[in-house]
PDB file of C-alpha atoms in Angstrom:
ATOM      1  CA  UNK F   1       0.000   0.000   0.000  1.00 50.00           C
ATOM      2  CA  UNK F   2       3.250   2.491   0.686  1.00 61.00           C
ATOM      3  CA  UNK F   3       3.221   2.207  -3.766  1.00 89.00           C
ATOM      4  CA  UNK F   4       0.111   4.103  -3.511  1.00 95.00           C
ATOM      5  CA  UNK F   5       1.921   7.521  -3.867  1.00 97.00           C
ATOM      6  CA  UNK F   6       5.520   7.169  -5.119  1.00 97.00           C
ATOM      7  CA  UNK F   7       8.179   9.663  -4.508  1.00 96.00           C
ATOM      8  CA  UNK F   8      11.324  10.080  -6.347  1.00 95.00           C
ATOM      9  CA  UNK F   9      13.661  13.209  -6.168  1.00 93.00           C
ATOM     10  CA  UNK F  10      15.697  14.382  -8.843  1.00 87.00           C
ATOM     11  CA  UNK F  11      17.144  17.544  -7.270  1.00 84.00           C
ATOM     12  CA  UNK F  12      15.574  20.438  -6.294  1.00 95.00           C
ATOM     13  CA  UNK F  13      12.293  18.566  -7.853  1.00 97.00           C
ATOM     14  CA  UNK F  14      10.144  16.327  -6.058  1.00 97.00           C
ATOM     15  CA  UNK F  15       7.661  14.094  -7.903  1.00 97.00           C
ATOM     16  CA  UNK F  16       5.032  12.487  -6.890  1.00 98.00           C
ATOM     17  CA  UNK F  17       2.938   9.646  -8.336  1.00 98.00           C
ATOM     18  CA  UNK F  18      -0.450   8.329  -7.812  1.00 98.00           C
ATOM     19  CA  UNK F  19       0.110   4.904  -8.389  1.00 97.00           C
ATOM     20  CA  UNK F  20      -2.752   2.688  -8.363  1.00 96.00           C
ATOM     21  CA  UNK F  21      -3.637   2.586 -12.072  1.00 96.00           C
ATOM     22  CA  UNK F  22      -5.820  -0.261 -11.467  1.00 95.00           C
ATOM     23  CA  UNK F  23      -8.387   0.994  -9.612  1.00 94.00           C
ATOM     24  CA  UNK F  24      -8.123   4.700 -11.657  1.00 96.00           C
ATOM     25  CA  UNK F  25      -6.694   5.960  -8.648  1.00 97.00           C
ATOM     26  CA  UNK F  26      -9.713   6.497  -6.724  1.00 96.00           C
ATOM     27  CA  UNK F  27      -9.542   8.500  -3.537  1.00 96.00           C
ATOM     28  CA  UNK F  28      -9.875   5.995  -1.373  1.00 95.00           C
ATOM     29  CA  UNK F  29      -8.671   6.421   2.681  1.00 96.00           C
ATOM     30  CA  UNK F  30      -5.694   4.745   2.031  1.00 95.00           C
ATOM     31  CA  UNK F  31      -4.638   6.491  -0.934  1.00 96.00           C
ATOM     32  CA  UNK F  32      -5.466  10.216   0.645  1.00 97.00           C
ATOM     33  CA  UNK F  33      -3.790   9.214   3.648  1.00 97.00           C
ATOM     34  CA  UNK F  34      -0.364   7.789   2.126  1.00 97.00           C
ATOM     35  CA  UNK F  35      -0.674  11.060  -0.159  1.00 97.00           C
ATOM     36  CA  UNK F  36      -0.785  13.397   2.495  1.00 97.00           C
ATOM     37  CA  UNK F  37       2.511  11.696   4.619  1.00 96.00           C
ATOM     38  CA  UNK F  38       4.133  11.883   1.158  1.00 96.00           C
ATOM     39  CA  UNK F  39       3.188  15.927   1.076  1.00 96.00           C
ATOM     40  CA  UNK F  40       4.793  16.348   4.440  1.00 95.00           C
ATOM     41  CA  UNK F  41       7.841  14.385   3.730  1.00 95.00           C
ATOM     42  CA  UNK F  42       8.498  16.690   0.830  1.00 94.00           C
ATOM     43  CA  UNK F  43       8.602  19.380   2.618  1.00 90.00           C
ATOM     44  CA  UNK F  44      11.559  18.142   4.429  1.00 89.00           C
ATOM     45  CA  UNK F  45      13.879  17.482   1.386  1.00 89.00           C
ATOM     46  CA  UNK F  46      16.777  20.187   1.652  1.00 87.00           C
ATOM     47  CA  UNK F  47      17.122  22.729  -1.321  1.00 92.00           C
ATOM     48  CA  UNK F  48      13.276  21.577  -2.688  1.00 95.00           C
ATOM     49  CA  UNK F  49      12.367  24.204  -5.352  1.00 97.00           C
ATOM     50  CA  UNK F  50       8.967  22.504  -7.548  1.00 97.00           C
ATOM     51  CA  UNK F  51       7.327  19.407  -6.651  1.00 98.00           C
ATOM     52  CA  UNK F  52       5.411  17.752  -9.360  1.00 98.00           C
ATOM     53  CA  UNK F  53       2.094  15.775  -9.554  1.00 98.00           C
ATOM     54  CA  UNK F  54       1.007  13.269 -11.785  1.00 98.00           C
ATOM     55  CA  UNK F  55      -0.459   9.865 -12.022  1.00 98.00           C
ATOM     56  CA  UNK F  56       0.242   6.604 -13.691  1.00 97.00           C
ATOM     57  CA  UNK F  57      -2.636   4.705 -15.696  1.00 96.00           C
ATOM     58  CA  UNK F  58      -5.301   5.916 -18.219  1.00 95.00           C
ATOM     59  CA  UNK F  59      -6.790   8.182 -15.780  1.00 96.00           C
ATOM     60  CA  UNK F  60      -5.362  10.747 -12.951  1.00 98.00           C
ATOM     61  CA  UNK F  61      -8.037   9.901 -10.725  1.00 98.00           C
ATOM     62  CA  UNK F  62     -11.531   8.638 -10.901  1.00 95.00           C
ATOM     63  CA  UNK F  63     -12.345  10.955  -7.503  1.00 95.00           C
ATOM     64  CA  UNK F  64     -13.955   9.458  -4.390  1.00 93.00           C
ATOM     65  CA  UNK F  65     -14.722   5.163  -4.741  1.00 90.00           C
ATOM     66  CA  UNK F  66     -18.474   5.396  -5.151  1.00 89.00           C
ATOM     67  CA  UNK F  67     -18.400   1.740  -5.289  1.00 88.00           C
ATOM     68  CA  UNK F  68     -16.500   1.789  -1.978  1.00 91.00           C
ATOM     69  CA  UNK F  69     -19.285   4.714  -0.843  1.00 91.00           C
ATOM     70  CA  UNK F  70     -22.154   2.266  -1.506  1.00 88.00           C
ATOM     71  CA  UNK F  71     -20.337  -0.319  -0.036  1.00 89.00           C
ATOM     72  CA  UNK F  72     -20.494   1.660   3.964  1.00 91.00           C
ATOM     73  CA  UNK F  73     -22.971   0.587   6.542  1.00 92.00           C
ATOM     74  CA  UNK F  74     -22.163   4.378   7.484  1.00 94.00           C
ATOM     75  CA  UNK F  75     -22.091   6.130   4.434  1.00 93.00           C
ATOM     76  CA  UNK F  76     -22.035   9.259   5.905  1.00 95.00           C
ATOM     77  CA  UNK F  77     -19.223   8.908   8.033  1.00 96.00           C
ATOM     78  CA  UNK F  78     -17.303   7.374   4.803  1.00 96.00           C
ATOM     79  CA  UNK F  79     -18.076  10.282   2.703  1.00 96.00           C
ATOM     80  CA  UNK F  80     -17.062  12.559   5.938  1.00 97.00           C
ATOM     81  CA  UNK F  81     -13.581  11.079   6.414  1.00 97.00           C
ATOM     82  CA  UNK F  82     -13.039  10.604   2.554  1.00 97.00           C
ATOM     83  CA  UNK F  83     -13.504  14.318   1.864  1.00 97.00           C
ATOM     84  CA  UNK F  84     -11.534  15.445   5.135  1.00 97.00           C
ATOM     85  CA  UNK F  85      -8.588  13.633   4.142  1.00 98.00           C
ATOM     86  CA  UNK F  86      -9.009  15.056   0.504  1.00 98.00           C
ATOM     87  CA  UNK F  87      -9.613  18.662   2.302  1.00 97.00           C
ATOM     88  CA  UNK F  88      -6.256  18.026   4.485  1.00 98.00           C
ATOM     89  CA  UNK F  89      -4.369  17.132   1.693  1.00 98.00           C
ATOM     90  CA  UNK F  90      -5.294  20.174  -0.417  1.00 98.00           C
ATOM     91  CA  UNK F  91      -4.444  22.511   2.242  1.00 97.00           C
ATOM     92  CA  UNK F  92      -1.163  20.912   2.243  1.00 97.00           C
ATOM     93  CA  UNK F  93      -0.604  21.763  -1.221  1.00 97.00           C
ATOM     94  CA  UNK F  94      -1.758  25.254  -0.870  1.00 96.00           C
ATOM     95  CA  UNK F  95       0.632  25.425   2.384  1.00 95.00           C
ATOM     96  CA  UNK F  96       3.706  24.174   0.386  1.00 95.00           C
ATOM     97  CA  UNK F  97       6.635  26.584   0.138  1.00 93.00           C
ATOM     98  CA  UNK F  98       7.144  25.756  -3.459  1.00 97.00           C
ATOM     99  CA  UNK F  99       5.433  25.814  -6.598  1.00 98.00           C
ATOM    100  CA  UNK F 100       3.291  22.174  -7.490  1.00 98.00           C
ATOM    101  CA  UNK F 101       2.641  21.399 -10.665  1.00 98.00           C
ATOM    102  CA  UNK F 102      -0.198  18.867 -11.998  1.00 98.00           C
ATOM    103  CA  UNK F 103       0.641  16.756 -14.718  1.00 98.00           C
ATOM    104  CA  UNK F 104      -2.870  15.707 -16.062  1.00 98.00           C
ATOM    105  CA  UNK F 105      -2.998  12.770 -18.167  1.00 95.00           C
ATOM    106  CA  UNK F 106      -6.119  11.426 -18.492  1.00 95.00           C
ATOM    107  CA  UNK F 107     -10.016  12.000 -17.434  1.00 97.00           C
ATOM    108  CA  UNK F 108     -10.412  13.316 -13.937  1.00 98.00           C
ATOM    109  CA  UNK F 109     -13.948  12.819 -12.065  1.00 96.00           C
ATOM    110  CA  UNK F 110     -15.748  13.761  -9.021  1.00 95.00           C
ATOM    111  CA  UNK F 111     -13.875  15.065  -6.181  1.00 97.00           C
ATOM    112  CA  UNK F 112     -10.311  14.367  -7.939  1.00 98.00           C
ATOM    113  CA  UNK F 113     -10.635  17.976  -9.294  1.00 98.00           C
ATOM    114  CA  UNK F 114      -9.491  18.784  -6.055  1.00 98.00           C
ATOM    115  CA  UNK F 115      -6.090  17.735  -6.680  1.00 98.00           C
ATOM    116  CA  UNK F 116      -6.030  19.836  -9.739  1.00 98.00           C
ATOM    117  CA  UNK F 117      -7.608  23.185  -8.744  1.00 98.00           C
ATOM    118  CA  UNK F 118      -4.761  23.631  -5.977  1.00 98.00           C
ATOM    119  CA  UNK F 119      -1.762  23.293  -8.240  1.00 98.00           C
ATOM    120  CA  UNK F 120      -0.687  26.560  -9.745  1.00 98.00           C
ATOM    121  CA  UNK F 121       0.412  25.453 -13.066  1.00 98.00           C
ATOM    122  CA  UNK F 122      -1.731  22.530 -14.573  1.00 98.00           C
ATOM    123  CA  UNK F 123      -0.995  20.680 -17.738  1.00 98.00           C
ATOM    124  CA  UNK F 124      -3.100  18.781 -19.588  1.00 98.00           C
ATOM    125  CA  UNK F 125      -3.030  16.114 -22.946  1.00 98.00           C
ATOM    126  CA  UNK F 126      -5.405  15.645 -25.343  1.00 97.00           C
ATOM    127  CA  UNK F 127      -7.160  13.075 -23.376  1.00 97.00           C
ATOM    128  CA  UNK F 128      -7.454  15.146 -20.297  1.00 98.00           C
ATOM    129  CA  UNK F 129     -11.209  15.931 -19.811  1.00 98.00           C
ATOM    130  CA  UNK F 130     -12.951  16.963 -16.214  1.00 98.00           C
ATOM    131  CA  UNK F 131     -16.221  15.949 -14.707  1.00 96.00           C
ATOM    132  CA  UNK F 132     -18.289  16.299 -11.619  1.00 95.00           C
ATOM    133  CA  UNK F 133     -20.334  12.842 -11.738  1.00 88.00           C
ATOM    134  CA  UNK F 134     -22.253  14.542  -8.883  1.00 92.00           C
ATOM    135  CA  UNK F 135     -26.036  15.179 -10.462  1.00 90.00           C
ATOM    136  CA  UNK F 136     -25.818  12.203 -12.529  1.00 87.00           C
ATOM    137  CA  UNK F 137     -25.933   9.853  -9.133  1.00 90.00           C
ATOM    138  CA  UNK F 138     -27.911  12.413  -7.111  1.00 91.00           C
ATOM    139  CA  UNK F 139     -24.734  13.591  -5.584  1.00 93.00           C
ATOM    140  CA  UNK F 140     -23.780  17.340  -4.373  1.00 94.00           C
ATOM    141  CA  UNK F 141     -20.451  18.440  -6.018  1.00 96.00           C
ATOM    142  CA  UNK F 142     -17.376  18.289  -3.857  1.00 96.00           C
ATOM    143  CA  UNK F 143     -13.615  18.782  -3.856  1.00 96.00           C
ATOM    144  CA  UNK F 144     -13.782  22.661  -4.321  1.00 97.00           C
ATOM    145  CA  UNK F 145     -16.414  22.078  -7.573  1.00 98.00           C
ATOM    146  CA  UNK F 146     -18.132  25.029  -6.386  1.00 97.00           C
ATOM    147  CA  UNK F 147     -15.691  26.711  -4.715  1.00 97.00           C
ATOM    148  CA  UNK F 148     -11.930  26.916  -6.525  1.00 98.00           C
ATOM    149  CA  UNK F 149     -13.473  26.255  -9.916  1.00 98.00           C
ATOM    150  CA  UNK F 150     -15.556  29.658 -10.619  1.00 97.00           C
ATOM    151  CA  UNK F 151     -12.612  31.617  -9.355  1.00 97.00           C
ATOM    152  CA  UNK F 152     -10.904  30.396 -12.279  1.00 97.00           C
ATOM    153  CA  UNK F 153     -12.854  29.605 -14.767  1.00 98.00           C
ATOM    154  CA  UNK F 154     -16.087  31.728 -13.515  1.00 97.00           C
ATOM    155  CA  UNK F 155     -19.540  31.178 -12.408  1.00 97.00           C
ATOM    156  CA  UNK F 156     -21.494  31.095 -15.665  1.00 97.00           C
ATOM    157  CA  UNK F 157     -19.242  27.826 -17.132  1.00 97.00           C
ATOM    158  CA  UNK F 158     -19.318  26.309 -13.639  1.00 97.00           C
ATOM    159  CA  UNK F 159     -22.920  26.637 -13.149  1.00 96.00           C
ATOM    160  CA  UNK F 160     -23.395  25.540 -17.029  1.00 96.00           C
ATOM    161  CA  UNK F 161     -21.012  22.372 -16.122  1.00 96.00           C
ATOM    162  CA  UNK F 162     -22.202  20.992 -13.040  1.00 96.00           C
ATOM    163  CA  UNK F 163     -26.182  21.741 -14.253  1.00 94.00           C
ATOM    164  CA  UNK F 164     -25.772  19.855 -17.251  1.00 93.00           C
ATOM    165  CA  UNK F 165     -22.525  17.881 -16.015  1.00 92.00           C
ATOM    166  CA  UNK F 166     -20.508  17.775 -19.302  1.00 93.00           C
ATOM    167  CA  UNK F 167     -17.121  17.363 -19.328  1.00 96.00           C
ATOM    168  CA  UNK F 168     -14.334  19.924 -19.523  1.00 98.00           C
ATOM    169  CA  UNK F 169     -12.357  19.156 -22.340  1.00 98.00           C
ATOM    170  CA  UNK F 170      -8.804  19.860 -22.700  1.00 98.00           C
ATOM    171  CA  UNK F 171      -8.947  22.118 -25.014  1.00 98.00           C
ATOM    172  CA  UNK F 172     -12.082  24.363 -23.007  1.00 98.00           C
ATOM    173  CA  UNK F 173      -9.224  23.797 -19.688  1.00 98.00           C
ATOM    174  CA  UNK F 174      -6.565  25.609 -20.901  1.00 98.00           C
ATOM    175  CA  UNK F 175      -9.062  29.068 -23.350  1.00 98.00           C
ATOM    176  CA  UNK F 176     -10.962  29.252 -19.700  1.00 98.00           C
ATOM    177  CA  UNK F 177      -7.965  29.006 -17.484  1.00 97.00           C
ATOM    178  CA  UNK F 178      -8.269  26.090 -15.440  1.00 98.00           C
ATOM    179  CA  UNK F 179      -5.106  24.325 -17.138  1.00 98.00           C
ATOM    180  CA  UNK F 180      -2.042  26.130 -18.159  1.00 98.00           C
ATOM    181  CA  UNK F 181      -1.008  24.256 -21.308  1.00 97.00           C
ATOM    182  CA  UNK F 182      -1.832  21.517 -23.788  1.00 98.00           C
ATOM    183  CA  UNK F 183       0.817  19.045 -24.155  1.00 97.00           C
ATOM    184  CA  UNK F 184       1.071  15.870 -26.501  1.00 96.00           C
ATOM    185  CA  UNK F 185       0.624  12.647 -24.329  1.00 90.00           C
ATOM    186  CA  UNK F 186       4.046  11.495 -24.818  1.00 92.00           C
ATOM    187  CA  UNK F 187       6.056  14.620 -23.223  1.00 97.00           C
ATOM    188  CA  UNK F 188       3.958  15.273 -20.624  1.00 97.00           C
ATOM    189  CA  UNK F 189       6.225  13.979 -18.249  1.00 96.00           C
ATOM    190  CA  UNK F 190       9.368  16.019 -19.911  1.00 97.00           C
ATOM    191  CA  UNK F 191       7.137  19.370 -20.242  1.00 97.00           C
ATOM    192  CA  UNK F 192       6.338  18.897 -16.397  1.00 97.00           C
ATOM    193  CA  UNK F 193       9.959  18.135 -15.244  1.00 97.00           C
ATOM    194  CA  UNK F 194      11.338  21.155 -17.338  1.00 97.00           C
ATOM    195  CA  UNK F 195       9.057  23.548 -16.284  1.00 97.00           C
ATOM    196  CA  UNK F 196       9.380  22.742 -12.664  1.00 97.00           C
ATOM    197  CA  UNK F 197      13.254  23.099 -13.437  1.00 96.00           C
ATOM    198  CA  UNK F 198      12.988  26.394 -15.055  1.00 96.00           C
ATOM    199  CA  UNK F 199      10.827  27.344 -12.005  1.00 96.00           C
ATOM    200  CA  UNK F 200      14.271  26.251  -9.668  1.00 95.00           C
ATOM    201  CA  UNK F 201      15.552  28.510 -11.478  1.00 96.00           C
ATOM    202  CA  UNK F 202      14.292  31.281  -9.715  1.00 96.00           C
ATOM    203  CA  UNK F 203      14.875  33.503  -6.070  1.00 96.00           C
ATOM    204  CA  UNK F 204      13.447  30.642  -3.732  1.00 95.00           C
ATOM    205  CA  UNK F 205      11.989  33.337  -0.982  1.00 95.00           C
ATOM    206  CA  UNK F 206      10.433  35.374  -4.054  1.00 97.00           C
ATOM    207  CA  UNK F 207       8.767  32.414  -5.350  1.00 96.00           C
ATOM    208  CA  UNK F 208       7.760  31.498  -1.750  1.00 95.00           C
ATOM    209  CA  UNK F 209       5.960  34.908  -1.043  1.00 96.00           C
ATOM    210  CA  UNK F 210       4.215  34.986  -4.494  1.00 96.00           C
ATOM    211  CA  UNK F 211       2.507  31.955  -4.024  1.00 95.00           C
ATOM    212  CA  UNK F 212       1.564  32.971  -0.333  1.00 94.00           C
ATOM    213  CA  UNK F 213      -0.041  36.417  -1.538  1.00 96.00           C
ATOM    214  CA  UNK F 214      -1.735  34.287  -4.552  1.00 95.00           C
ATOM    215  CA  UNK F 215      -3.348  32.039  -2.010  1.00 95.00           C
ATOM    216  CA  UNK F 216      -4.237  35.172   0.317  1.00 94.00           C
ATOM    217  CA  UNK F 217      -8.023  33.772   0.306  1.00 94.00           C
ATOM    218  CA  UNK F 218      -6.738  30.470   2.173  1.00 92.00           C
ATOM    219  CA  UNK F 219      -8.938  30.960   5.262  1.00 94.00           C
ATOM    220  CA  UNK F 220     -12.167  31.675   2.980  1.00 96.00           C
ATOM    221  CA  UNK F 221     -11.282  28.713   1.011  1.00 96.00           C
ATOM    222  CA  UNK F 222     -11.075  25.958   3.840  1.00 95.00           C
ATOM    223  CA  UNK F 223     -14.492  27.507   5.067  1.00 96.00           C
ATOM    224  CA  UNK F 224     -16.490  26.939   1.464  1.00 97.00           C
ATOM    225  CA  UNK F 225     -14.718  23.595   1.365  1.00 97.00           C
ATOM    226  CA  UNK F 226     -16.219  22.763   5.101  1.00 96.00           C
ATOM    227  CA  UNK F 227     -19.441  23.649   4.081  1.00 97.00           C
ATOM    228  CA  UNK F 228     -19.489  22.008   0.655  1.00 97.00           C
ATOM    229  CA  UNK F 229     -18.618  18.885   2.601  1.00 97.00           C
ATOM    230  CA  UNK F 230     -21.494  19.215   4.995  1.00 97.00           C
ATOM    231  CA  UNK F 231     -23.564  19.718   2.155  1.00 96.00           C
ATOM    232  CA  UNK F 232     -22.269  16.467   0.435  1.00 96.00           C
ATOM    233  CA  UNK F 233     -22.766  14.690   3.948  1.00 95.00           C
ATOM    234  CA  UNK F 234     -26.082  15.808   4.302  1.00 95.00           C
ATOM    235  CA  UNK F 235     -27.710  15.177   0.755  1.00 94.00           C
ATOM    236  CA  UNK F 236     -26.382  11.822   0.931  1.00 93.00           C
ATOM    237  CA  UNK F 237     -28.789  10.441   3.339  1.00 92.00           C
ATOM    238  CA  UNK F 238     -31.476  11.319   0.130  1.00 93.00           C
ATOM    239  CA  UNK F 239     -33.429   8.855  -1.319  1.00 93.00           C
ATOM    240  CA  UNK F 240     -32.275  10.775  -4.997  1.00 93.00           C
ATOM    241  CA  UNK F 241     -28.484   9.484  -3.524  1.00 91.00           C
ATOM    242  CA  UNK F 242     -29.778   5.894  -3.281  1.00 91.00           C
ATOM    243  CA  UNK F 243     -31.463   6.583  -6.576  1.00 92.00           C
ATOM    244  CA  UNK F 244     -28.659   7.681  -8.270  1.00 90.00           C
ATOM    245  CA  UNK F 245     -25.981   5.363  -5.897  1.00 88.00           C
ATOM    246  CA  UNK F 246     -27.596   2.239  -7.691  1.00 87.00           C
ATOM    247  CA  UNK F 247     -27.704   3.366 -11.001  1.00 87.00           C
ATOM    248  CA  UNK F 248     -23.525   3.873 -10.575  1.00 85.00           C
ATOM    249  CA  UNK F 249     -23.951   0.194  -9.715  1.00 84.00           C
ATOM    250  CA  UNK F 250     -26.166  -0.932 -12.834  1.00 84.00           C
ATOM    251  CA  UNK F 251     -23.712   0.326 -14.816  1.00 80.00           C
ATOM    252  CA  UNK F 252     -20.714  -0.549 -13.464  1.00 76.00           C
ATOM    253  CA  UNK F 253     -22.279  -4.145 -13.272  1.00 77.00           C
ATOM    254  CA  UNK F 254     -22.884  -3.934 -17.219  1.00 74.00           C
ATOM    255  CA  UNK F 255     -19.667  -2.393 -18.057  1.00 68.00           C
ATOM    256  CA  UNK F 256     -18.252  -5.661 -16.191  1.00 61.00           C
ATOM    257  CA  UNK F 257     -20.568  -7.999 -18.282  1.00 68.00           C
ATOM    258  CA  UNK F 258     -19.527  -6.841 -21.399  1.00 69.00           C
ATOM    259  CA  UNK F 259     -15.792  -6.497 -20.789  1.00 64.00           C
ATOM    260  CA  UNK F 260     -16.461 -10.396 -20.117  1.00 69.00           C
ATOM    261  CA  UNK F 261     -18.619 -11.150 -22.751  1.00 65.00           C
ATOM    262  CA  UNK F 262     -16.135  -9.182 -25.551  1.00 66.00           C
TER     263      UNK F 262
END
């Protein structure tokens, strides 16, 4: 389980993997929890300038297990703890004293888009798309859906995603500004390590204060966040949740049935 989250350093840049292609890195306790160590062992890695964020597999991150979710006696309390660890880990992110990068691969769903909206340069492949899953299922958006995402892309294109959920492609990312950069799939990897490089280039404490005074709203942030997880909490006790909770079931059933069948 330690393979969860890799960590490799190539000096002054620290990257770090979500590694459990398999399951489409879903946030899962386990996962958040070994992510989150991994943040605060980063920090202690003498001369650190960028650390990088990326994800092996088709996808970056599926967002929170629904199948897991369903699974609870306590559903509640799952969704609670999920979304805490997911809230602690993005507030280490913000807190970083370095630049983090995302390196966005493939589709990211649901509450992954946390992961994202903290990093303050994304980039982003053709294949790269973004969706809430939350309406479909009879779910409330969460992982700063409503809260990081109009303050960069604005509230008319939120409101129009999450209504309707479509999917941000990676092309609408980067013209509304919630990805910095379109890269071809093969040099993602390359574009992410020279960029954090060419970041190392720069005064350390400069860098250091710039993000701090672009992440002013900090104490605003974690207070949206808190209530958009009550708000998740609470609408999950809904009949529309169990509604929507076993139609994510149906289908994953069927997708399973034809894999076999094919």
């Amino acid at each position: 389980m330690n393979d969860a989250v890799t960590m490799v350093a190539h000096s002054p840049i620290m990257t770090l993997t979500l590694n459990q292609p398999e399951q489409q890195n879903r946030l899962n306790p386990d996962l958040l929890t070994i992510l989150l160590r991994r943040l605060t062992e980063v920090r202690q890695h003498h001369g650190l300038r960028a650390v990088v964020l990326q994800a092996n597999g088709e996808s970056f991150s599926e967002g929170t297990d629904l199948a897991e979710l369903v699974a609870q006696i306590d559903r509640v309390a799952y969704a609670d703890h999920v979304l805490r660890l997911l809230h602690q880990v993005m507030l280490a992110c913000i807190e970083l004293p370095v630049p983090l990068i995302a390196a966005v691969q493939g589709p990211v769903s649901g509450s992954a888009i946390g992961l994202v909206l903290v990093a303050d340069v994304v980039l982003v492949t053709p294949k790269t798309c973004f969706t809430s899953r939350a309406t479909t299922f009879g779910l409330c958006p969460a992982g700063g859906w409503t809260v990081l995402l109009p303050r960069l892309i604005g509230y008319r294109r939120t409101t129009e995603i999450l209504l309707l959920e479509r999917p941000i492609t990676a092309e609408e990312a980067v013209t509304w500004g919630l990805a910095n950069r379109l890269v071809a799939s093969g040099h993602l990897t390359e574009e992410a390590q020279a960029l954090a490089h060419q970041i190392a280039t720069q005064m350390p404490g400069s860098v250091a204060w710039t993000r701090r005074l672009l992440w002013a709203e900090r104490d605003q942030i974690i207070a949206e966040l808190h209530r958009e997880r009550e708000l998740f909490c609470t609408h999950i006790r809904s009949i529309e949740a169990d509604i929507g909770l076993k139609a994510f079931l149906d289908r994953q059933r069927a997708i399973v049935t034809t894999e076999r069948e094919s």
